[in-house]
Amino acid sequence: MNQEELLYAETHEWVHVESGVATIGITTFAAEQLTDLVYMELPEVGRQLNVGEEFGEVESVKAVSPLYSPVAGEVIEINTELPSKLDLLGSDAFGAGWMIKVRVSGEPDASKLLNHEAYQKQCAEGN
Amino acid sequence: MTDSIATTPLTSWHRAAGATMSPFAGFDMPIHYGSIVTEHNACRNAATLFDVSHMGRIRFDGDRSAELLDRLLTRRVSDLAPGGIRYSLMCNEEGGILDDVLVYHIEKPSGGRFHMLVVNASNRQKIIEWLTPRMAEYPDVICTDRTELTSMIALQGPLAMATVEGLFKHPADKLGYYHSYVTEQFNKPVIVSRTGYTGEDGLELITRADEAARIWENLMLAGRKHGIQAAGLGCRDTLRLEAGMPLYGHELSESIDPISAGLGFACNFKDRTFIGSEALAKIKAAPPQSVRVGIRVEGVRPAREGCQILDANEQNIGAITSGTVSPTLQYPIAMGYVAAEHSQIGSPLTIDIRGKRAAATVAALPFYKRNR
């Protein structure tokens, strides 16, 4: 994924929409902040998600972090390999580290998401 | 972050080293410098340095200080020889735990002795407020909060003793476990104790605040060839959990008594009374309803504080107080309180981890014990 073409949630999820299907993951920045990942939980295929709804969680040695959907729609695919290969979130967060694919109902609301530049700015400010 | 956040004499060092900082008990403290697991493993295999300056250090001067502490603590202090250290509890009248503390009896090189309590950072103000009215009967005892005038550094790990070789005026190698002495580094006094909270061998150093950064740097330098690593509060928590050590605010609180917490060994009733002794004697006479246990959780998902513990019939029988994936053992471990009838080692439990069920068993504590 070209990071500059992605949209980002303030909660560090990235989303790429193509032909009505959104691919969602979390950023390298988020994975590095979490460090020492030990577990993750992803939703079932077929689940309907609203914008901002919790779709799973990722856990580090220290804490649990919820994952929020940046789009609304139906989960059509999950990355089943990922929970046993959490290293991918650090090494290839925008590629093999994708989490779920969602058939979006309508276009994502870009006004509620950040472009690459705005997201970089948020990270630089330490949020 | 609040306006009143306190710093330690080492805060700027932590920031310069790139630590992830977080407010803890009113202090700006390092959580990790990159990876909790890396720091955890360094402590188990080499040596680590922790800034524990946030912990409260309260000094008692005066001939009757042992008598005062005898009244306040669940263990006798008056028979603690100079150089000795004792783990003890401070309870309220009902037997609830106000804090778990270390009491030091320190002999000054210049002569003279004093006692010192090291208390949990989160309880420091509470303990000082608790002490104040109870000091009235002991006008000759002078109590001083030394926390901000001093710094406390924990050096922990199998190579901790090798790290300090040649560093102090009087070597630390003969120092017994739970003993302390006062020595010097570059003519500046340091209280050195063979104590810690990680399950490893090691030392805790109390220095003057303005000496802390220099001593810390010297320890980092001396430990370089041993693979020393600065470590934050994140791995301090995983280390103490593997070592089965309770933490105030998690396993211990004012609504928990020492008997249920499995700390009966730290309550000494023989020929003495102390605040809470009457209540504790009654609690001791009746078996506790709920007890602290170690728990091994099946699978890979850790149970966290607050997760409910269920029996085979889905009835609530307790709750998790601390939990993580053990970096040493590589599986989820936890501590919690369960109904006494489910507390035998090997008893099957079910944990409700945010709506999903995980199988677990009561495990012996500690989960990890170093080779001595």
PDB file of N, CA, C and O in Angstrom, chain B residues 14 58 80 162 369:
ATOM      1  N   HIS B  14      16.037   9.835  31.678  1.00  0.00           N
ATOM      2  CA  HIS B  14      15.080   8.929  31.013  1.00  0.00           C
ATOM      3  C   HIS B  14      14.606   9.535  29.693  1.00  0.00           C
ATOM      4  O   HIS B  14      14.536   8.852  28.675  1.00  0.00           O
ATOM      5  N   ILE B  58      10.776   7.266  54.373  1.00  0.00           N
ATOM      6  CA  ILE B  58      10.415   8.015  55.582  1.00  0.00           C
ATOM      7  C   ILE B  58      11.363   7.586  56.693  1.00  0.00           C
ATOM      8  O   ILE B  58      11.442   6.401  57.026  1.00  0.00           O
ATOM      9  N   LEU B  80      15.103  -5.855  65.411  1.00  0.00           N
ATOM     10  CA  LEU B  80      15.791  -5.800  64.125  1.00  0.00           C
ATOM     11  C   LEU B  80      17.190  -5.219  64.334  1.00  0.00           C
ATOM     12  O   LEU B  80      17.351  -4.061  64.715  1.00  0.00           O
ATOM     13  N   ALA B 162      28.292  -8.351  40.035  1.00  0.00           N
ATOM     14  CA  ALA B 162      29.509  -8.160  39.229  1.00  0.00           C
ATOM     15  C   ALA B 162      29.610  -6.704  38.776  1.00  0.00           C
ATOM     16  O   ALA B 162      30.700  -6.136  38.694  1.00  0.00           O
ATOM     17  N   LYS B 369      11.327 -18.819  39.641  1.00  0.00           N
ATOM     18  CA  LYS B 369      12.258 -18.743  40.758  1.00  0.00           C
ATOM     19  C   LYS B 369      13.671 -18.884  40.223  1.00  0.00           C
ATOM     20  O   LYS B 369      13.957 -19.809  39.474  1.00  0.00           O
TER      21      LYS B 369
END
